[in-house]
XYZ file of C-alpha atoms in Angstrom:
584
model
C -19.594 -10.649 -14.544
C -16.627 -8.707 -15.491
C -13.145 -10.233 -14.560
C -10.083 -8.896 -13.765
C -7.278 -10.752 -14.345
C -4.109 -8.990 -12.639
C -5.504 -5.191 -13.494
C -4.810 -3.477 -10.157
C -6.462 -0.740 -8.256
C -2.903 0.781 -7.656
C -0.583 3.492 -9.006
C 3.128 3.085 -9.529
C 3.413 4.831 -5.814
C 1.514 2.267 -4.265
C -1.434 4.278 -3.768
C -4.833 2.849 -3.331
C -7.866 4.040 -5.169
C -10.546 1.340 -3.336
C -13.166 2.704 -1.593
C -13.757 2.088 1.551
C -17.153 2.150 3.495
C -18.643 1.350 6.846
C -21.675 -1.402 6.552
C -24.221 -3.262 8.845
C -24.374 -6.594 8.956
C -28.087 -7.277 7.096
C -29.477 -3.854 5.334
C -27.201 -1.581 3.916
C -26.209 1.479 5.266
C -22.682 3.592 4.802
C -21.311 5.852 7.328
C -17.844 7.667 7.724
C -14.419 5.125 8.241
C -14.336 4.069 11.522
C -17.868 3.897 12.764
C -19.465 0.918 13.830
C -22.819 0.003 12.939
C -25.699 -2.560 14.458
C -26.231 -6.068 13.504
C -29.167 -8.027 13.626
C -27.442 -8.897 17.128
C -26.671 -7.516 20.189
C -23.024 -6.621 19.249
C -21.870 -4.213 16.517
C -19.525 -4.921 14.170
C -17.205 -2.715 12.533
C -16.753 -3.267 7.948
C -14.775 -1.399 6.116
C -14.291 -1.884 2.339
C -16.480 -2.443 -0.676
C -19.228 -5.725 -1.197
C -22.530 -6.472 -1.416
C -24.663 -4.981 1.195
C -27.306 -7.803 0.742
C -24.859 -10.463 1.583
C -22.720 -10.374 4.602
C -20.691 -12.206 6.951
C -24.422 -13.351 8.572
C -24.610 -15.413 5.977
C -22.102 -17.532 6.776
C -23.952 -17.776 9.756
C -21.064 -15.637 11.183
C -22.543 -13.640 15.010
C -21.042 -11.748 17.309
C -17.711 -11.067 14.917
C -15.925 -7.979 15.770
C -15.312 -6.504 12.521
C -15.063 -7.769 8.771
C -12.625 -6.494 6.161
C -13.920 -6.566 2.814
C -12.212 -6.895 -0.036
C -9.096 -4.813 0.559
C -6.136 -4.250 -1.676
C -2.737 -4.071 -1.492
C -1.596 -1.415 0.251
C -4.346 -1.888 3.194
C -3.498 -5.505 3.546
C 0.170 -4.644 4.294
C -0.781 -2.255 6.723
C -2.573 -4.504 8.754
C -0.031 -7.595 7.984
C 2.491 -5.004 9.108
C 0.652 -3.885 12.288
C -0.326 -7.114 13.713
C 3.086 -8.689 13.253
C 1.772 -11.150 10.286
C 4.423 -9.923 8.089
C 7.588 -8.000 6.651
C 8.743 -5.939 3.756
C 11.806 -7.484 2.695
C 13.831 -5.185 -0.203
C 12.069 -4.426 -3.801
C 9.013 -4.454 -1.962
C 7.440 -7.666 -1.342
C 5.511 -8.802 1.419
C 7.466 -11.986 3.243
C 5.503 -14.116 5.769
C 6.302 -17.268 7.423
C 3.972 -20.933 7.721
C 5.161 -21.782 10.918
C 5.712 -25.559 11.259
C 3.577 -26.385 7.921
C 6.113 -25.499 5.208
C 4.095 -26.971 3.143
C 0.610 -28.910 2.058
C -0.461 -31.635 4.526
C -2.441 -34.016 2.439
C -2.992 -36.780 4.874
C -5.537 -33.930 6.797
C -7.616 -33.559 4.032
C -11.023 -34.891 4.254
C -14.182 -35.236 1.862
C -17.965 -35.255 2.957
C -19.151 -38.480 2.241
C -22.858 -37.332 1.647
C -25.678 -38.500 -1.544
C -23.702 -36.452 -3.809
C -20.353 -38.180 -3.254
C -21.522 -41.414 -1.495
C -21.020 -42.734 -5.597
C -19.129 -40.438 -7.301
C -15.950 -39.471 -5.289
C -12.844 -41.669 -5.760
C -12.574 -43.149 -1.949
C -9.391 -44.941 -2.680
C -7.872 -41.587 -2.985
C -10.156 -39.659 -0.636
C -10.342 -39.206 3.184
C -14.243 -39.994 4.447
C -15.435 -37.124 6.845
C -19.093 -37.948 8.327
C -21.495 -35.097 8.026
C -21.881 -34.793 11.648
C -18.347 -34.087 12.215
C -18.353 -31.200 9.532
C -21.156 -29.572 10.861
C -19.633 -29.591 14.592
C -16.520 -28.426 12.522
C -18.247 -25.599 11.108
C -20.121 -24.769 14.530
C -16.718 -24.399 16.495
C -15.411 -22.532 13.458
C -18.221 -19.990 13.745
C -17.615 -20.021 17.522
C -14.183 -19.408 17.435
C -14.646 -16.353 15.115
C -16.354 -14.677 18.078
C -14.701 -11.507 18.730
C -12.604 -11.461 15.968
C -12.481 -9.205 12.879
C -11.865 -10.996 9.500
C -10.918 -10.215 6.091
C -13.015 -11.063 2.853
C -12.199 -11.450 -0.615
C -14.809 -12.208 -3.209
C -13.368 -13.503 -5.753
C -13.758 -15.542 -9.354
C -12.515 -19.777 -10.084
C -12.230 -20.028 -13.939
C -11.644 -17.290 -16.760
C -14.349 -18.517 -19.036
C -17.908 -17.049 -17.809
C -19.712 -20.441 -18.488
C -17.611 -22.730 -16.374
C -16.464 -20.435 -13.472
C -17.563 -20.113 -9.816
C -17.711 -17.619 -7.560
C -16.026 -17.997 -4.332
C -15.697 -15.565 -0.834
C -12.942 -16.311 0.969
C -12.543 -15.425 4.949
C -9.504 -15.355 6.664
C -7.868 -13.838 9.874
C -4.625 -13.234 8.898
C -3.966 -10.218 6.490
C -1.655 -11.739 4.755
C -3.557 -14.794 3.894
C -6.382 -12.227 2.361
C -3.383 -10.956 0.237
C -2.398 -14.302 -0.996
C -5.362 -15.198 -2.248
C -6.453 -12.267 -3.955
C -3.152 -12.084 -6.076
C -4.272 -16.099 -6.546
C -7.542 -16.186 -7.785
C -9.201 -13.793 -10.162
C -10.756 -10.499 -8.830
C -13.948 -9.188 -10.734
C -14.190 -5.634 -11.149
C -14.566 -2.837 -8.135
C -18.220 -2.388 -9.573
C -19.214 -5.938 -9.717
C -18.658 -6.271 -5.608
C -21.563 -4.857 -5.145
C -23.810 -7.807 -6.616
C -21.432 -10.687 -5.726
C -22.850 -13.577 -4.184
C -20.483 -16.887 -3.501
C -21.647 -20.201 -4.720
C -18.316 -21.567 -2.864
C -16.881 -20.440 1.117
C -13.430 -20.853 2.456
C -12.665 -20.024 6.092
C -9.014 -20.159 6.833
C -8.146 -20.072 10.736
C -4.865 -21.260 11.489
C -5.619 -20.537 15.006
C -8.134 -22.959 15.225
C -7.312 -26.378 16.339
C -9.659 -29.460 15.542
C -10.352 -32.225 18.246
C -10.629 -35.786 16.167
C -13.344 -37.649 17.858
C -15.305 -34.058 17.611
C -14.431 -33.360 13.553
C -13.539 -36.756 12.694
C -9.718 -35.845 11.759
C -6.477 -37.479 12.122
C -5.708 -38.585 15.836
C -2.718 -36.440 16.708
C -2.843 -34.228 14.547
C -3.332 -30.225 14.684
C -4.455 -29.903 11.290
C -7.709 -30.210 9.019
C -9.001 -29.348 5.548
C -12.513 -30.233 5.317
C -14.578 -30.370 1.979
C -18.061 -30.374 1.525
C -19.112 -30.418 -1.917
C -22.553 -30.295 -1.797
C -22.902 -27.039 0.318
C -19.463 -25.582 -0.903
C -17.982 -24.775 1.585
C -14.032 -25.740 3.090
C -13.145 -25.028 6.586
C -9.357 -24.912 6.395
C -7.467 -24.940 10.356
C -4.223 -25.475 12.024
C -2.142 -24.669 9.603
C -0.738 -21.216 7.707
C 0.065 -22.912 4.660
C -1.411 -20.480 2.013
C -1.420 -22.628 -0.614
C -4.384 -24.953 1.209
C -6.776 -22.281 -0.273
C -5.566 -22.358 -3.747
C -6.007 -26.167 -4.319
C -9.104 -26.301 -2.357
C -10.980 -23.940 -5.156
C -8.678 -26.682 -7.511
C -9.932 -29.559 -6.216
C -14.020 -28.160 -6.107
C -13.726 -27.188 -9.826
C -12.159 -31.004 -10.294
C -15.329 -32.305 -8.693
C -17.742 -30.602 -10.944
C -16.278 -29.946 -14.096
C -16.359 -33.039 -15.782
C -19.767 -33.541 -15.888
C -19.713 -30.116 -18.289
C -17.407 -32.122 -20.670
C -14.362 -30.100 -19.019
C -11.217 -31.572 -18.153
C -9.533 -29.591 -15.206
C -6.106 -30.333 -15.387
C -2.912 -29.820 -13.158
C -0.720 -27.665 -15.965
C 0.225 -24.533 -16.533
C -0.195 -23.419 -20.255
C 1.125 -20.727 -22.550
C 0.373 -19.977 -26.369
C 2.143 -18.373 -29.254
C 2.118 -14.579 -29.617
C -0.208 -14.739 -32.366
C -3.140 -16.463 -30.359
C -3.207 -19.203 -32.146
C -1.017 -22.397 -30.705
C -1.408 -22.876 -26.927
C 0.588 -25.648 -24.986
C 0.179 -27.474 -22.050
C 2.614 -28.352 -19.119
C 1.719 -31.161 -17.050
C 3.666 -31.622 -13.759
C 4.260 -31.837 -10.014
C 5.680 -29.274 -7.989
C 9.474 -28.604 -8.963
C 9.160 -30.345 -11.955
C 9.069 -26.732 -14.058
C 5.574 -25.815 -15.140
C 5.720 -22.207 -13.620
C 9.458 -22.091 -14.937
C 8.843 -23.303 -18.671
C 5.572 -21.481 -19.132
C 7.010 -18.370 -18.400
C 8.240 -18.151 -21.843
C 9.317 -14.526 -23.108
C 8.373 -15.491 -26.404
C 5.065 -16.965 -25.351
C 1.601 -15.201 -23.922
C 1.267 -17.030 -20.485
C -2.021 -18.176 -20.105
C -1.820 -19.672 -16.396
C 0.701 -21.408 -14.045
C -1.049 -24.088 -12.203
C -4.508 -25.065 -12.915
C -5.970 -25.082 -16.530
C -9.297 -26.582 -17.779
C -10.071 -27.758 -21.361
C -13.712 -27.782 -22.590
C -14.949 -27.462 -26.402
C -14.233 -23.851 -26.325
C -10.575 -24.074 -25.899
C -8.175 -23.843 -22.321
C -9.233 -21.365 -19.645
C -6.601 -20.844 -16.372
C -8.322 -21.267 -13.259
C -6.459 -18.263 -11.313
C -5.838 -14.829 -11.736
C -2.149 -15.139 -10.348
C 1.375 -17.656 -10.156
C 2.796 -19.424 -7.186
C 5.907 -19.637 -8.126
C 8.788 -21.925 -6.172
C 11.541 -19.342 -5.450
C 14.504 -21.700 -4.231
C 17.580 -20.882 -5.629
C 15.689 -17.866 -8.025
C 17.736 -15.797 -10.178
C 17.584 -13.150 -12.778
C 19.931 -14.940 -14.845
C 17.518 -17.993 -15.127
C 13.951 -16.642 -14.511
C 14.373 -12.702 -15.457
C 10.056 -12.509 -15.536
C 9.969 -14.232 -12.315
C 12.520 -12.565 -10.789
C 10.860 -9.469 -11.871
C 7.548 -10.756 -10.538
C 8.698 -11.769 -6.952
C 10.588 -8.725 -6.373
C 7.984 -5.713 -5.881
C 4.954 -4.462 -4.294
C 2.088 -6.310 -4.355
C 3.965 -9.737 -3.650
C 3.467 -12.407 -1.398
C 7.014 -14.526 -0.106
C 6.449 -17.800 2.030
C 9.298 -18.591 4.234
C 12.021 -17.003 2.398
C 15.248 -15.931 4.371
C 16.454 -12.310 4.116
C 18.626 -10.108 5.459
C 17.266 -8.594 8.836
C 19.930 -5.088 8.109
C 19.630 -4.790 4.125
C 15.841 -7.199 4.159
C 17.519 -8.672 1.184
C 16.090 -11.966 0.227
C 18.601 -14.884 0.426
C 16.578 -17.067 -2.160
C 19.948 -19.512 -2.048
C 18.927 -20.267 2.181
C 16.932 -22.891 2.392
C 17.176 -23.238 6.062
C 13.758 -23.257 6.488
C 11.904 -25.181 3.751
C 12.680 -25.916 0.412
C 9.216 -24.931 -0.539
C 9.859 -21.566 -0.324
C 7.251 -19.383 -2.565
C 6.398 -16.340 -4.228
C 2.189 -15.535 -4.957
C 2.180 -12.291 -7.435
C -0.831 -11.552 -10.276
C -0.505 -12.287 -13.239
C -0.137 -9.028 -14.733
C 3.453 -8.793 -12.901
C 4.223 -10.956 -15.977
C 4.713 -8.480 -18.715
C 3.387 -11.258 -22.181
C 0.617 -12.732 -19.049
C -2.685 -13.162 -21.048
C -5.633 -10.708 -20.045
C -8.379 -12.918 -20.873
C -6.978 -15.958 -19.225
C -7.984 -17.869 -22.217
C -6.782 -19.765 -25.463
C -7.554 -22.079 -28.275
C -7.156 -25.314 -28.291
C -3.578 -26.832 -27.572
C -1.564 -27.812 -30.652
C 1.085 -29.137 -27.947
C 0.931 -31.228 -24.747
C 3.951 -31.421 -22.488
C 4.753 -34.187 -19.177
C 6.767 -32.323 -17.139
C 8.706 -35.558 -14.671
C 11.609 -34.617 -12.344
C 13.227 -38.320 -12.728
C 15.235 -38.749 -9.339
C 16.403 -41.759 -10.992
C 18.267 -40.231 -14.088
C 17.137 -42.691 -16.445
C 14.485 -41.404 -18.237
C 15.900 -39.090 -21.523
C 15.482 -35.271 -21.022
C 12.598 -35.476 -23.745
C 10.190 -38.021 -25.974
C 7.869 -38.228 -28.248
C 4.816 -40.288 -26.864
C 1.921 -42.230 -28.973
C -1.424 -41.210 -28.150
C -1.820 -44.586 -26.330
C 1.595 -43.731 -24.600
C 0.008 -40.297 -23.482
C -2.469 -41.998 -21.522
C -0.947 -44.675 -19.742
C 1.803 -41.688 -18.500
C -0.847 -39.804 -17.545
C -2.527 -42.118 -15.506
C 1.196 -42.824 -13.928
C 1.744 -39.402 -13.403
C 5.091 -40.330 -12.505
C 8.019 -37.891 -11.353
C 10.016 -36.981 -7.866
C 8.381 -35.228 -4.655
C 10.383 -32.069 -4.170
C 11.302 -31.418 -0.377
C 8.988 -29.113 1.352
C 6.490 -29.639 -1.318
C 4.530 -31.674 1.625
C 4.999 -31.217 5.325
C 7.460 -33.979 6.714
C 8.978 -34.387 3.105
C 13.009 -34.913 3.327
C 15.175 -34.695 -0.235
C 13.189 -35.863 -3.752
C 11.364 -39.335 -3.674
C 10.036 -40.953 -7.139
C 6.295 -40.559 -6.673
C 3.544 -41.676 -9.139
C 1.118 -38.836 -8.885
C -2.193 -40.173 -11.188
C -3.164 -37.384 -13.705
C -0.521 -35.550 -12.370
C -2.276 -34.282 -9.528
C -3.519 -37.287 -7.159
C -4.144 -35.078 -4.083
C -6.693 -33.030 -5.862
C -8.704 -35.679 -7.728
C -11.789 -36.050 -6.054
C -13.590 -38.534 -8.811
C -11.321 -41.441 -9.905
C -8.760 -40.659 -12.040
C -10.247 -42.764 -15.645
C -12.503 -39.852 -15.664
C -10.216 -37.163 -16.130
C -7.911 -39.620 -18.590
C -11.283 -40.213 -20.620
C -11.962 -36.427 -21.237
C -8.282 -35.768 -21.830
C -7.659 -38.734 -24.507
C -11.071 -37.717 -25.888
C -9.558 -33.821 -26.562
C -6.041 -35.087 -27.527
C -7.871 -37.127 -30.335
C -10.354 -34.973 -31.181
C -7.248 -32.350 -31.635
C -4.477 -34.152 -32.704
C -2.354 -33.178 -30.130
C 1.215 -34.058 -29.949
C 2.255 -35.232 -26.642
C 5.658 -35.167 -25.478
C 7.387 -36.082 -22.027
C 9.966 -33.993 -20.939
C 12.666 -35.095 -18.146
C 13.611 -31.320 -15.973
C 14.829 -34.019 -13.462
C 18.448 -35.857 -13.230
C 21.113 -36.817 -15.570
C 24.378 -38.978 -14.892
C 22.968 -40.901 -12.055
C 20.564 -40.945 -9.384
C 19.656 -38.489 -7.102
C 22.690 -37.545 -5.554
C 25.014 -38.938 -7.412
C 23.713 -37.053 -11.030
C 23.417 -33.377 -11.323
C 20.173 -31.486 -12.730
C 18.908 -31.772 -16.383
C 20.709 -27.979 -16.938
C 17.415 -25.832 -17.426
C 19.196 -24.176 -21.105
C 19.105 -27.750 -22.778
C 15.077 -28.199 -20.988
C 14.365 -24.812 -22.433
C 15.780 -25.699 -26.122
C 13.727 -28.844 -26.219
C 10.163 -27.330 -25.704
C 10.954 -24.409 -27.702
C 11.718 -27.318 -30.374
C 8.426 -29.228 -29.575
C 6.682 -26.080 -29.362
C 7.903 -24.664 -33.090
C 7.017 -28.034 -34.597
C 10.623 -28.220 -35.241
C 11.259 -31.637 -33.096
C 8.766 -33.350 -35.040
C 11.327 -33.639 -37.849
C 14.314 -34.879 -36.100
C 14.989 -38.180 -36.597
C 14.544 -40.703 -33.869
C 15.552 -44.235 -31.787
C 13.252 -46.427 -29.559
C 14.555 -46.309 -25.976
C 15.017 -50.040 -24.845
C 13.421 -49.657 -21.340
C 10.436 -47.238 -22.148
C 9.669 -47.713 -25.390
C 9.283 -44.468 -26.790
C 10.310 -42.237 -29.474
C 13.877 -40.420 -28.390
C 15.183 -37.696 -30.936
C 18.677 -38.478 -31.834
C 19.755 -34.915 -32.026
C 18.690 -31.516 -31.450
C 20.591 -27.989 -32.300
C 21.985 -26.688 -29.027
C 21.701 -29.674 -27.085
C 24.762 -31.540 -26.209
C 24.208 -35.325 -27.963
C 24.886 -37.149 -25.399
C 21.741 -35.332 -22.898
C 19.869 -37.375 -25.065
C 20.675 -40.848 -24.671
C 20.972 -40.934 -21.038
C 22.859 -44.294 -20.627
C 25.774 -42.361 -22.163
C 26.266 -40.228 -18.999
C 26.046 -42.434 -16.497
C 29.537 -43.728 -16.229
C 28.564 -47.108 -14.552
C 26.779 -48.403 -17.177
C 25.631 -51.904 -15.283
C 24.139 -49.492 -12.743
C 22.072 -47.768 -15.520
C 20.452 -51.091 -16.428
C 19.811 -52.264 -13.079
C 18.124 -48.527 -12.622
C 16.382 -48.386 -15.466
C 14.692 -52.035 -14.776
C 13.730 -51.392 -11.669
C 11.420 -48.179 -12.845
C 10.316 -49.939 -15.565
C 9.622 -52.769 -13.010
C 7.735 -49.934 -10.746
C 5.761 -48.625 -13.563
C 4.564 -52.071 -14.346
C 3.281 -52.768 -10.772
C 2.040 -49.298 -9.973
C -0.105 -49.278 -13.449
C -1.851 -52.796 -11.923
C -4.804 -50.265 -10.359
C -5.635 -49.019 -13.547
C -5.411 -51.833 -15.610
C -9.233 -52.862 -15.658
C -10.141 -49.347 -16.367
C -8.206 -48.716 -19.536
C -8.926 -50.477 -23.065
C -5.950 -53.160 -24.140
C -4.291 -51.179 -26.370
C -3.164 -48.792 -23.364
C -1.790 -51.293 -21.169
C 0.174 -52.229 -24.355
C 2.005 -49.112 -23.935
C 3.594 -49.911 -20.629
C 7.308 -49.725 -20.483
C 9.261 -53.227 -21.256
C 12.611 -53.813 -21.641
C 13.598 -54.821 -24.398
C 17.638 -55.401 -24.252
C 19.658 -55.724 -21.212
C 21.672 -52.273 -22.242
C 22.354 -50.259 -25.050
């Protein structure tokens, strides 16, 4: 199957060149726009667009729908985000929607099949149990409620590397939603519609509101994302969070890559203009992966989700979801770029309601706000979604304590036993009911989407980074000076200067000290980085509440690492932080 990874069916103008058709529901037939053809059924339902006429919304097990929009592009999606009141242009051209009360991800409504396949294999301790029974009266009242309606399709592409992709169809009945994800995932060519079939279904209906005793959800609670691995599908409801679609193709590809000897990871990744040294960014929303991949000197490979497989990385998407508060041109000129045009998706951004001006500084409504674009809005953004091998790994942790120096070089046995932390600050928004930044220990850097426990990603990972020689450092974007609140940001220049260092092997030669709480490898200077950035004790100007600080996230390293501990060799658990003098 031929991919496309950003290459757009649209002029400069705007213009559409799709085709559009009129199609039954079972054999295929093509009449002019606007005509509405038999089902199988009593009712007729009215398609417009391009896919295969062998497999339609029946398939689903969809009846008595009212229409089905398949596979539409830009400029048709706005139009009917515009005329159903989904929606607004906001100046430069962008498409700017709003999530309602769900500003964010709502983790807690997640739930997992528990079936043969995962009875064993899914990570429980991490993982919400959903009977069988209650997904398939879930997926009943979800085929119910469609009734009447008219959806929109996308068929769409997991995975830039042929061998390890899936294909996935996507139904949703807001406009905007079909937008999203299309500029998210990776859209095969116009010609290849025509043969698609899914191995993977999403139905997103925010309308739809779950009962728990019926679909075995969360008493109270309006919202559900329901995962069934073995049939593929995920019934996502009550909420208009875009982003639950995203993660849910994420978190499938987490379930069955591994056993291919690919580790899906929870990075974005870039490589050098030359094709030949890729990098990794590990991290947690806010913590910069979109930001620091976007490297104008660098070919971005992906933003998000990357996997790593004897072959070399491969991005999982086809676009960026990039967090927009407080954007500027000054600091991100690609992103700014990106957000600001046709063809964009904004989530809960404020604007103007005269001049429809974004106000990217207002964060009156969430602090999650977001911008979805392709990845060809990035001018150095791969084609092929694909790399060699990383010479470079980088932990991306947004330190709301301020102790933690703004970069470090780890051992291999270091790497791991951070990785399995996974430590760094949730960002406010990030999740729904989410107030300020909170230290969180995220496992693998991506606990929420981990269905199998998280030793079997670390396994793969250390496997590669040995295999490879990787060097692994761990990068602080978060606070410097004192805590949260008291501190000010790591300022994104001196961030910047680092990687670029790590990246051009450059760091590598600098000499170094051992930090006293953590234990690892600190450069003592770097060109264009003020000195003392990089010993953060020599910011803080209470220096007895640096130590207490810093021992108490060494001391909650120590006890969150106690899960792990039986599942990693000794020479790992060696590696945990320890103080070693009161203060420096």
């Amino acid at each position: 199957m031929a991919f496309n990874l950003g290459i757009h069916d649209v002029d400069d103008y705007g213009l559409a060149f799709h085709e559009t058709k009129v199609v039954t529901v079972g054999p295929a037939m093509a009449g002019p726009l606007g005509k509405q053809t038999p089902d199988s059924g009593e009712n007729s339902v009215q398609e417009t667009g391009v896919r295969n006429a062998a497999y339609g919304a029946d398939k689903f097990g969809f009846t008595g729908l009212k229409g089905v929009n398949w596979n539409l592009t830009e400029p048709k999606l706005y139009e009917h985000a515009l005329l159903n009141g989904e929606a607004n242009i906001v100046a430069g051209g962008a498409l700017c929607a709003e999530t309602g009360h769900h500003t964010g991800r709502s983790p807690k409504d997640k739930h997992t099949v528990e079936d043969d396949l995962t009875r064993d294999s899914v990570w429980w301790d991490g993982n919400r149990k959903m009977s069988k029974e209650n997904f398939d009266n879930l997926l009943a009242d979800f085929q119910a409620h469609c009734k009447g309606k008219s959806l929109f399709a996308q068929d769409l592409v997991g995975g830039a590397d042929p061998t390890h992709c899936i294909k996935v169809r996507v139904f949703t009945e807001l406009a905007w939603h079909s937008l999203f994800i299309r500029q998210l995932l990776i859209r095969p060519e116009r010609a290849a519609l025509a043969g698609f079939v899914p191995e993977m279904t999403i139905v997103d209906l925010p309308s739809f509101k779950p009962d728990a005793k019926r679909h075995g959800g969360r008493e109270g609670s309006d919202t559900m994302v329901a995962i069934d691995f073995t049939r593929k599908i995920v019934l996502i409801c009550g909420s208009s969070y875009a982003g639950e679609m995203k993660k849910s193709v994420f978190t499938t590809l987490n379930f069955y890559l591994p056993a291919k000897n690919v580790v899906p990871m929870h990075c974005s990744a870039n490589v050098s203009k030359d094709g030949k040294e890729s990098a990794l960014f590990f991290g947690l929303s806010g913590t910069g992966k979109t930001t620091l991949s976007a490297d104008p000197n660098r070919i971005l490979i992906g933003d998000d989700e990357t996997g790593w497989g004897e072959a070399g990385i491969f991005n999982f998407e086809g676009g960026c979801y990039a967090k927009t508060v407080k954007l500027s041109k000054e600091n991100e000129p690609m992103i700014w770029d990106a957000t600001n045009r046709f063809g964009s998706v904004l989530e809960n951004v404020v604007f103007d309601p005269d001049t429809r001006v974004p106000d990217y500084d207002d964060i009156s409504k969430t602090e999650n706000t977001r911008s979805a674009y392709p990845l060809d809005f990035i001018p150095n953004a791969s084609r092929t979604g694909r790399a060699p091998n990383p010479k470079n790994i980088i932990f991306l942790t947004a330190d709301a304590f301020g102790v933690m120096p703004p970069v470090a070089k780890l051992t291999p046995e270091q790497a791991m036993y951070h990785f399995l932390s996974g430590y760094t600050a949730k960002v406010a928004g990030t999740e729904k009911g989410l107030v300020g930044v909170q230290p969180e220990f995220s496992t693998c850097f991506g606990s929420p989407f981990l269905p199998r426990h998280p030793s079997v990603y670390a396994d793969l990972l250390k496997e590669y980074i040995n295999k490879h020689q990787v060097d692994v450092w761990l990068v602080n974007s978060g606070w410097t000076g004192g805590i949260y609140g008291v501190g000010r940001r790591m300022p994104i220049k001196a961030t910047r200067t680092l990687v670029t260092a790590a990246l051009n092997g450059s760091l590598k030669n600098a000499d170094f000290r051992t930090d006293p709480y953590f234990g690892f490898a600190v450069p003592t200077s770097v060109p264009g980085v003020e000195p003392h950035l990089l010993n953060p004790f020599k910011t803080w100007k209470d220096k007895a509440a640096f130590d207490k600080t810093a021992r108490e996230l060494v001391g909650m390293f120590q006890k969150n690492f106690e899960k792990y501990e039986k599942h990693v060799s000794p020479d790992i658990r060696a590696a945990a932080p320890e103080v070693k003098i009161a203060a420096e």
